[in-house]
PDB file of C-alpha atoms in Angstrom:
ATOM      1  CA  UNK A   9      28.549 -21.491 -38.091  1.00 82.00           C
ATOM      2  CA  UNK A  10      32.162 -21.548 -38.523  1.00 91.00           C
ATOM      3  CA  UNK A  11      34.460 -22.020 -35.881  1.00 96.00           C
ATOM      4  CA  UNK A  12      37.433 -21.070 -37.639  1.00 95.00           C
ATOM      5  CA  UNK A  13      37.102 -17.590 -38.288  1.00 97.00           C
ATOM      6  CA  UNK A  14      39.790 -15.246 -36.808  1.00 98.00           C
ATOM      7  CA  UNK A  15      38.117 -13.090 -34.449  1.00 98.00           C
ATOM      8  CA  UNK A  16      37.501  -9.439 -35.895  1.00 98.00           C
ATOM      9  CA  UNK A  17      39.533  -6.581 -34.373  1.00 98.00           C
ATOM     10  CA  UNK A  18      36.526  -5.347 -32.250  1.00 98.00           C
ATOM     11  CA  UNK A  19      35.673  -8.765 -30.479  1.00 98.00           C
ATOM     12  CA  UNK A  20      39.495  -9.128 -29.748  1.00 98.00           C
ATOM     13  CA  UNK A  21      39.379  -5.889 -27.954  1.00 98.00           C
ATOM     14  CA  UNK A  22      36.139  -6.730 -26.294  1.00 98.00           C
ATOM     15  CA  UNK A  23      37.170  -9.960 -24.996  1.00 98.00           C
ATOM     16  CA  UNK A  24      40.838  -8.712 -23.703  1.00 98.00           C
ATOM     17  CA  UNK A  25      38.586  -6.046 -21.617  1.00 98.00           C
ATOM     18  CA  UNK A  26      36.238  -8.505 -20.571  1.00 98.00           C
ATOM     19  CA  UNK A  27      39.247 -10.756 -18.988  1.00 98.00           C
ATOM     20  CA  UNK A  28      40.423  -7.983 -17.765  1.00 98.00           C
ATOM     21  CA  UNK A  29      37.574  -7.076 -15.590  1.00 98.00           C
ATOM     22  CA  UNK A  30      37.371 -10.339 -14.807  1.00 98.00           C
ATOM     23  CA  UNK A  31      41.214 -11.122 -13.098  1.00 98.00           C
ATOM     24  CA  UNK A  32      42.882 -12.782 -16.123  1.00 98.00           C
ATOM     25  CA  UNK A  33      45.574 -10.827 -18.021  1.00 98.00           C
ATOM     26  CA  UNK A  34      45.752 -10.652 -21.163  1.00 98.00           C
ATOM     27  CA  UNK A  35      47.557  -9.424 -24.344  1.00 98.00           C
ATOM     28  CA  UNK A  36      47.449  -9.766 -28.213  1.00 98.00           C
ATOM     29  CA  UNK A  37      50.623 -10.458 -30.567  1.00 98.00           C
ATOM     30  CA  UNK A  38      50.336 -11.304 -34.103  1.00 98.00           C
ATOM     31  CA  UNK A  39      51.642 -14.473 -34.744  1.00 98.00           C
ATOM     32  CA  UNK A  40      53.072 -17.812 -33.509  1.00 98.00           C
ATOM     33  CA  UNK A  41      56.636 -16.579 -33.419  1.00 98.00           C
ATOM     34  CA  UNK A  42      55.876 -13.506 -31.493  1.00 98.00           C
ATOM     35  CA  UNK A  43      53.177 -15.876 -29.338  1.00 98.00           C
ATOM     36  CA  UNK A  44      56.361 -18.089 -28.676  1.00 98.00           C
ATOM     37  CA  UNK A  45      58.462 -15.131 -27.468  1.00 98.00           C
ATOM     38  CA  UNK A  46      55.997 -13.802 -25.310  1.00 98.00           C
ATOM     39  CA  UNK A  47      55.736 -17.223 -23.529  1.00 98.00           C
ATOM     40  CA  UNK A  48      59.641 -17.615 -22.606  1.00 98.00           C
ATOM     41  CA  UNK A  49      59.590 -13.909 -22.146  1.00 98.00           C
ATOM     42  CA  UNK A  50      57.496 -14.659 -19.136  1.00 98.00           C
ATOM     43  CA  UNK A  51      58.645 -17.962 -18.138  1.00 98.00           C
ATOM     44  CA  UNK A  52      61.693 -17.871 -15.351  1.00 97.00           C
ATOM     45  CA  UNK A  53      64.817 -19.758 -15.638  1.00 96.00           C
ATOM     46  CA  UNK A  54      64.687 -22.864 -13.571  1.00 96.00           C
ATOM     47  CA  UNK A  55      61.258 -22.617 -13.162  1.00 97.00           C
ATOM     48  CA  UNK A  56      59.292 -25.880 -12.913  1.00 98.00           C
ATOM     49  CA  UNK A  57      56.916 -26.038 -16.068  1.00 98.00           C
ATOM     50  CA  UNK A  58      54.128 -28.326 -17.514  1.00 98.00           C
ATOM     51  CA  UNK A  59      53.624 -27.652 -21.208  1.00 98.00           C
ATOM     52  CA  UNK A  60      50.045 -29.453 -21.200  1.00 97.00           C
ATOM     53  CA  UNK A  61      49.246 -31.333 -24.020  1.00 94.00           C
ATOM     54  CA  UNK A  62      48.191 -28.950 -27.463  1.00 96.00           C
ATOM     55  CA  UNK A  63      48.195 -28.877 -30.742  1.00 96.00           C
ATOM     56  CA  UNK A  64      48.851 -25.041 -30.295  1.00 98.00           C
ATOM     57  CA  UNK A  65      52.150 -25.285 -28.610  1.00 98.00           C
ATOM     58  CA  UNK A  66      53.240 -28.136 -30.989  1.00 97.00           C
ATOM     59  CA  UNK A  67      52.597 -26.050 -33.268  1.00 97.00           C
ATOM     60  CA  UNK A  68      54.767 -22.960 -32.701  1.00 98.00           C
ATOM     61  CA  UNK A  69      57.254 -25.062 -30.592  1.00 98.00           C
ATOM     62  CA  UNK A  70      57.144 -24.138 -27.163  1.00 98.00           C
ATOM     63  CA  UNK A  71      56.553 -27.865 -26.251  1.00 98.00           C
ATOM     64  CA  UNK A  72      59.706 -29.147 -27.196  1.00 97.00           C
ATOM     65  CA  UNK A  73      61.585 -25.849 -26.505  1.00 97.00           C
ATOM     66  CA  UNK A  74      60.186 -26.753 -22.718  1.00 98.00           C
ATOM     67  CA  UNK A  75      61.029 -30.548 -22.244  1.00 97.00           C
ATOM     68  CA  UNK A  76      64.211 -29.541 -24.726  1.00 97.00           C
ATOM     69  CA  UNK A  77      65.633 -26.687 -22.679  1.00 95.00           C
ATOM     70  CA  UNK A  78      67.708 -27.416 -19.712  1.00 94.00           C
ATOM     71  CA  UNK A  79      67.334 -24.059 -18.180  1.00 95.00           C
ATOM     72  CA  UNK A  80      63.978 -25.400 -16.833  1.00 97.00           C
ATOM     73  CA  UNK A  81      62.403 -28.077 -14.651  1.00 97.00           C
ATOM     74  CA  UNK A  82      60.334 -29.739 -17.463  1.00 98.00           C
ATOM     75  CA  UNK A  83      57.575 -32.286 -15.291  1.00 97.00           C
ATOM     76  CA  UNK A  84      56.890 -33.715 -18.483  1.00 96.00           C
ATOM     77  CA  UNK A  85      60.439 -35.082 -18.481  1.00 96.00           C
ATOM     78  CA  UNK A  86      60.002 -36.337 -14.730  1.00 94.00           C
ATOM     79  CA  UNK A  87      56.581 -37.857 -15.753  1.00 94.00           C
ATOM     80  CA  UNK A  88      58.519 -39.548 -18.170  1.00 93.00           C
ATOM     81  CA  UNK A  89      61.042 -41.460 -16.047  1.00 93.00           C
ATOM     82  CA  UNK A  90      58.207 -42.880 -13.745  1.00 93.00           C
ATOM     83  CA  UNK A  91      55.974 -45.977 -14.021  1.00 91.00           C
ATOM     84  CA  UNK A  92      52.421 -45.235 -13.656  1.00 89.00           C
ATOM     85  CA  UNK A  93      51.517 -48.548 -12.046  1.00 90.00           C
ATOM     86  CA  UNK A  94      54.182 -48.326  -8.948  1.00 93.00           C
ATOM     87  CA  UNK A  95      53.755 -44.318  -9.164  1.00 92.00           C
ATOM     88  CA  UNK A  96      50.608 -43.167 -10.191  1.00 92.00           C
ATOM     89  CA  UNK A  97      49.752 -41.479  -7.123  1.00 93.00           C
ATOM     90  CA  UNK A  98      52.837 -39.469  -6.809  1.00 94.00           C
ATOM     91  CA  UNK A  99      52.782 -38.782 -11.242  1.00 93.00           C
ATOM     92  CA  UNK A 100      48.991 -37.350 -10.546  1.00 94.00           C
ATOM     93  CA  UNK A 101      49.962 -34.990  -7.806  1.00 94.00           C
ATOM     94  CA  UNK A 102      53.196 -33.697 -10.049  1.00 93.00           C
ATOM     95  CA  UNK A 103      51.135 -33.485 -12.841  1.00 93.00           C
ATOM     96  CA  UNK A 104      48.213 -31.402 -10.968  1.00 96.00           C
ATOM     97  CA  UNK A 105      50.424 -28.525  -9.333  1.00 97.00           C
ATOM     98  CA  UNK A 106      53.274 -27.859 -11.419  1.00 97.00           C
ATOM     99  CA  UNK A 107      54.900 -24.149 -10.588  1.00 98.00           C
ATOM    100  CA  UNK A 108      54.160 -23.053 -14.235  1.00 98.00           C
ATOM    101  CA  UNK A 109      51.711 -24.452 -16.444  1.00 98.00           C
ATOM    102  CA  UNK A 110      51.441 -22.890 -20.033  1.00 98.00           C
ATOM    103  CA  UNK A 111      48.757 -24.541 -22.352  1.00 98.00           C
ATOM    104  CA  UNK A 112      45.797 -23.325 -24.661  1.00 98.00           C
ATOM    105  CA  UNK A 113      42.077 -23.555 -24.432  1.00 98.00           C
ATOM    106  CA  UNK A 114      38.941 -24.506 -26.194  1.00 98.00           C
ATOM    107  CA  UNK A 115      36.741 -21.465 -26.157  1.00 98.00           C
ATOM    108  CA  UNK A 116      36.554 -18.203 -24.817  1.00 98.00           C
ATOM    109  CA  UNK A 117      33.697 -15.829 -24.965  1.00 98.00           C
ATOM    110  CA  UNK A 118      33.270 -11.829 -25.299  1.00 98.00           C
ATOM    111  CA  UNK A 119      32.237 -11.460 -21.509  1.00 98.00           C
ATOM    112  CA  UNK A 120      35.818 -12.834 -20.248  1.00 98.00           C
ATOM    113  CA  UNK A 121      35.053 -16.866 -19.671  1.00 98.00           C
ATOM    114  CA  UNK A 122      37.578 -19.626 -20.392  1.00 98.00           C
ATOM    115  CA  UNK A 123      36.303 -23.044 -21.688  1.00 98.00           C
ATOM    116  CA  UNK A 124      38.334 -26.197 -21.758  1.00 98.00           C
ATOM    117  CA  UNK A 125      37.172 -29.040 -21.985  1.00 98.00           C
ATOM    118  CA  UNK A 126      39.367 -32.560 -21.754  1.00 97.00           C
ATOM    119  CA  UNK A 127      38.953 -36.298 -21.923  1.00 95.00           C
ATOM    120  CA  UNK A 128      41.201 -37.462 -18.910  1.00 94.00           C
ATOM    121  CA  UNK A 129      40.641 -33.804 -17.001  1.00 95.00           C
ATOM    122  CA  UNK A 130      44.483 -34.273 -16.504  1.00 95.00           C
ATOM    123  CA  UNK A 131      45.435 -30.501 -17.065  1.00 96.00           C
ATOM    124  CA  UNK A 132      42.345 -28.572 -15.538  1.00 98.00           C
ATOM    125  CA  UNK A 133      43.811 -28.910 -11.747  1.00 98.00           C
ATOM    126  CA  UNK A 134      46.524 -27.069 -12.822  1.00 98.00           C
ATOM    127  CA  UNK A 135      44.746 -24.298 -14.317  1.00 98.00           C
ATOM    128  CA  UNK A 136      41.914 -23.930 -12.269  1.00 98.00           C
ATOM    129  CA  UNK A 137      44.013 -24.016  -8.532  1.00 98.00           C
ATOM    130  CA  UNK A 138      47.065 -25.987  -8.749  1.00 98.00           C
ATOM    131  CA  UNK A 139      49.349 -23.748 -10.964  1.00 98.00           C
ATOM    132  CA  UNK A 140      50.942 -20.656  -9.243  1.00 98.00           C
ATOM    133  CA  UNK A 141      51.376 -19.255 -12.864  1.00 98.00           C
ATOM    134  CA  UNK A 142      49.414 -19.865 -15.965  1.00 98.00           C
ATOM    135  CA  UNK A 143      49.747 -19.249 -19.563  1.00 98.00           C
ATOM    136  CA  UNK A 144      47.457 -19.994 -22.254  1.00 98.00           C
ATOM    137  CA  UNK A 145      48.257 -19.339 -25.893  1.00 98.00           C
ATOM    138  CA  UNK A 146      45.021 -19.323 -28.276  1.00 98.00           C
ATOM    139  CA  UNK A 147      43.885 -18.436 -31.373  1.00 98.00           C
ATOM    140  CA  UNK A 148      41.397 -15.900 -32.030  1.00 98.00           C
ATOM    141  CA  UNK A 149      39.249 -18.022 -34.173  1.00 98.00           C
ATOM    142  CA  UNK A 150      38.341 -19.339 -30.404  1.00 98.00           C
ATOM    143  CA  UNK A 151      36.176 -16.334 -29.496  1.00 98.00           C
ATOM    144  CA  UNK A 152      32.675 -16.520 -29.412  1.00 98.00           C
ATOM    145  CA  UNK A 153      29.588 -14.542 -28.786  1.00 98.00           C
ATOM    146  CA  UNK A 154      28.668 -16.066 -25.285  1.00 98.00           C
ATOM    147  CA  UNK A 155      28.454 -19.786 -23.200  1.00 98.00           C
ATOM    148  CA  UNK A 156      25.966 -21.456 -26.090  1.00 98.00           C
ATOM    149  CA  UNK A 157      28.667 -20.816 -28.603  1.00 98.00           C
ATOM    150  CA  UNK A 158      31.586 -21.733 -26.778  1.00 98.00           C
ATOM    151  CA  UNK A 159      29.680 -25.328 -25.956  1.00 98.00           C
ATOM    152  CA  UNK A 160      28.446 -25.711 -29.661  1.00 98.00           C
ATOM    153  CA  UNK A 161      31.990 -25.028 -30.847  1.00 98.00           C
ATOM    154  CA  UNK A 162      33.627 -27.434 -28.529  1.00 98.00           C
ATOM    155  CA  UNK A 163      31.142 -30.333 -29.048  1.00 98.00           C
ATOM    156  CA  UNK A 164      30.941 -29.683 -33.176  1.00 97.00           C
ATOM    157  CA  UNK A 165      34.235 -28.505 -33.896  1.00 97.00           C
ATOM    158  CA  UNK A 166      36.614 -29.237 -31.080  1.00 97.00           C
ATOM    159  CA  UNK A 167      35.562 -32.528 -30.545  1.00 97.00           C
ATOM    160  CA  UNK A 168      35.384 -34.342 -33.849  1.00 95.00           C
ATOM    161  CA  UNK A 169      38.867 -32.375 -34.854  1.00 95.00           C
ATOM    162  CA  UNK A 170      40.422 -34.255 -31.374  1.00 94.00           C
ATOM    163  CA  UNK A 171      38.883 -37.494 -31.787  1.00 94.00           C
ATOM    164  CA  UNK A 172      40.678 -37.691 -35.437  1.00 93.00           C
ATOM    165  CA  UNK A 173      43.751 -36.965 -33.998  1.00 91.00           C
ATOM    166  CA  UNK A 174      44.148 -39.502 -31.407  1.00 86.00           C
ATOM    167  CA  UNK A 175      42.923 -41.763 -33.845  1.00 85.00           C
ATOM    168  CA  UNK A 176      45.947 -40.978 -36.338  1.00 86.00           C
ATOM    169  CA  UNK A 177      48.327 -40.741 -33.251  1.00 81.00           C
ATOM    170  CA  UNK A 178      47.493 -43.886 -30.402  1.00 81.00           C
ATOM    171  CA  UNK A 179      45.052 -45.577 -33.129  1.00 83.00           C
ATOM    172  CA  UNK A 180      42.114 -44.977 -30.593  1.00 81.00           C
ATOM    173  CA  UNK A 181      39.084 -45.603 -32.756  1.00 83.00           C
ATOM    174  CA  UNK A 182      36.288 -44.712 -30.953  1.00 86.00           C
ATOM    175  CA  UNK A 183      37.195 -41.365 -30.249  1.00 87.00           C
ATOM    176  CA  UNK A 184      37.550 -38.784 -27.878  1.00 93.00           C
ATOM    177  CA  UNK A 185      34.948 -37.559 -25.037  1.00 95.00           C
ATOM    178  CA  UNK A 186      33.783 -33.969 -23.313  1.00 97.00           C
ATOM    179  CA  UNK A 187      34.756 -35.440 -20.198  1.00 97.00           C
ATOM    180  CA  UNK A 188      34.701 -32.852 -18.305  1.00 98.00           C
ATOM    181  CA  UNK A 189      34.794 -29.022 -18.823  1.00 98.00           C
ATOM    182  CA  UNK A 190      36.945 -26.407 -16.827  1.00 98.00           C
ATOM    183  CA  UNK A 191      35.238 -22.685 -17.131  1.00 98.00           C
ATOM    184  CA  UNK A 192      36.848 -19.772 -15.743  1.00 98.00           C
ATOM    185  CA  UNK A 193      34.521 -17.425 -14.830  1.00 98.00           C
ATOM    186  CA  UNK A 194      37.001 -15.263 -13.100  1.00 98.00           C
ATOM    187  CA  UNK A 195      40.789 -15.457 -11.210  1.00 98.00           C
ATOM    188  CA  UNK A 196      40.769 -14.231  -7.829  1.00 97.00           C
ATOM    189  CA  UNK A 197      44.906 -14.054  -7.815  1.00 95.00           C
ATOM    190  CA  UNK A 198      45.911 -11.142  -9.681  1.00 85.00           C
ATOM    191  CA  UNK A 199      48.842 -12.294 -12.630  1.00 91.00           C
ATOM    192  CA  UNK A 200      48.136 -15.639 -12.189  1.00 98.00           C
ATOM    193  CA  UNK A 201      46.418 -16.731 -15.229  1.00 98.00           C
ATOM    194  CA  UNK A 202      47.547 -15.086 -18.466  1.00 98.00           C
ATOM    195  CA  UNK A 203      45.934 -15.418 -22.001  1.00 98.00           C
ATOM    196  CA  UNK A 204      48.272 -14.330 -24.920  1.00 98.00           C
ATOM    197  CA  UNK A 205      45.640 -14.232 -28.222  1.00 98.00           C
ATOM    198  CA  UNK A 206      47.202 -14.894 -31.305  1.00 98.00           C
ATOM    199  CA  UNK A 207      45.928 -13.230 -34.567  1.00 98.00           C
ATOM    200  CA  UNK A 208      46.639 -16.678 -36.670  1.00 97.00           C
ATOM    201  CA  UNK A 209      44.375 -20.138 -36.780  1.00 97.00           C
ATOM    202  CA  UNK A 210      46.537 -22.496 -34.318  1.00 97.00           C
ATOM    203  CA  UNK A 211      44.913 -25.494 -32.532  1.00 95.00           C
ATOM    204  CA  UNK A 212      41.249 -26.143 -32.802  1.00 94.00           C
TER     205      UNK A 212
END
């Protein structure tokens, strides 16, 4: 199987219907510049936002737009200032309910479910109670057929892809682990999660 095959017309349209039905909003642009538009399009000024950590929003530049752009409360930059050993509780409650979080995921299959899945479990608070808004920004090569798919993707795609990276970025050689894993099965809160698809390979 290959996981990183854009998603065919008919299983984008399927899977935007499917999140539909199931409380999550979402919407389909083209590309990463019109991905990146859509995000500060929605995204208040002043707001308090957590870009989580992702290759996606590296990638089209909405991370450093967000910790860049004074016009909003970036708790990256707040996490930044603070010591982890004389604040750690206070950095792990910041961290866990920011106002906004935007960030991307690992999987999502036809019938409307949202995988991540994450070493530290750091960001899934956020998305799965702690954010009052959320905005995830994937790439349609991350739809699959159903849950079996979206778990052999993650474990024999995602994972090897991620454990290369912080290899080449803290020099952690022994990899990365599926931690834990975050699945959405459905938002009760109308508008508060929304999924913007991207018809371009970003992220893994």
């Amino acid at each position: 199987m290959n996981w990183d095959n854009l998603a065919e017309e008919a299983s984008i349209s399927k899977t935007v219907e499917a999140l539909k039905k199931n409380g999550v909003e979402a919407m389909v642009v083209e590309n990463g510049v019109e991905a990146k538009k859509k995000v500060f399009e929605m995204l208040p000024e002043g707001a308090e936002v957590m870009n989580m950590s992702s290759v996606t929003l590296d990638t089209i530049g909405v991370s450093e737009e967000i910790i860049s752009n004074e016009k909003y409360k970036a708790v990256k930059n707040e996490l930044s200032k603070m010591d982890r050993n004389t604040h750690g509780m206070e950095m792990q409650k910041l961290g866990s309910a920011p106002e906004w979080s935007v960030g991307s995921v690992h999987a999502v299959t036809e019938d409307g479910k949202v995988i991540i899945a994450s070493n530290t479990g750091s960001q899934l608070p956020a998305y799965a109670y702690g954010s009052a808004h959320v905005i995830l920004v994937i790439g349609s090569q991350k739809i699959v057929k159903n849950m079996d798919d979206a778990m052999k993707r993650i474990y024999d795609y995602v994972l090897p892809l991620e454990s290369v990276r912080l290899n080449k970025a803290y020099n952690i050689s022994s990899g990365s682990y599926v931690s834990k894993v975050l699945i959405i099965n459905r938002e009760i809160n109308p508008e508060r999660v929304k999924v913007i698809f991207v018809k371009e390979k970003l992220g893994f």
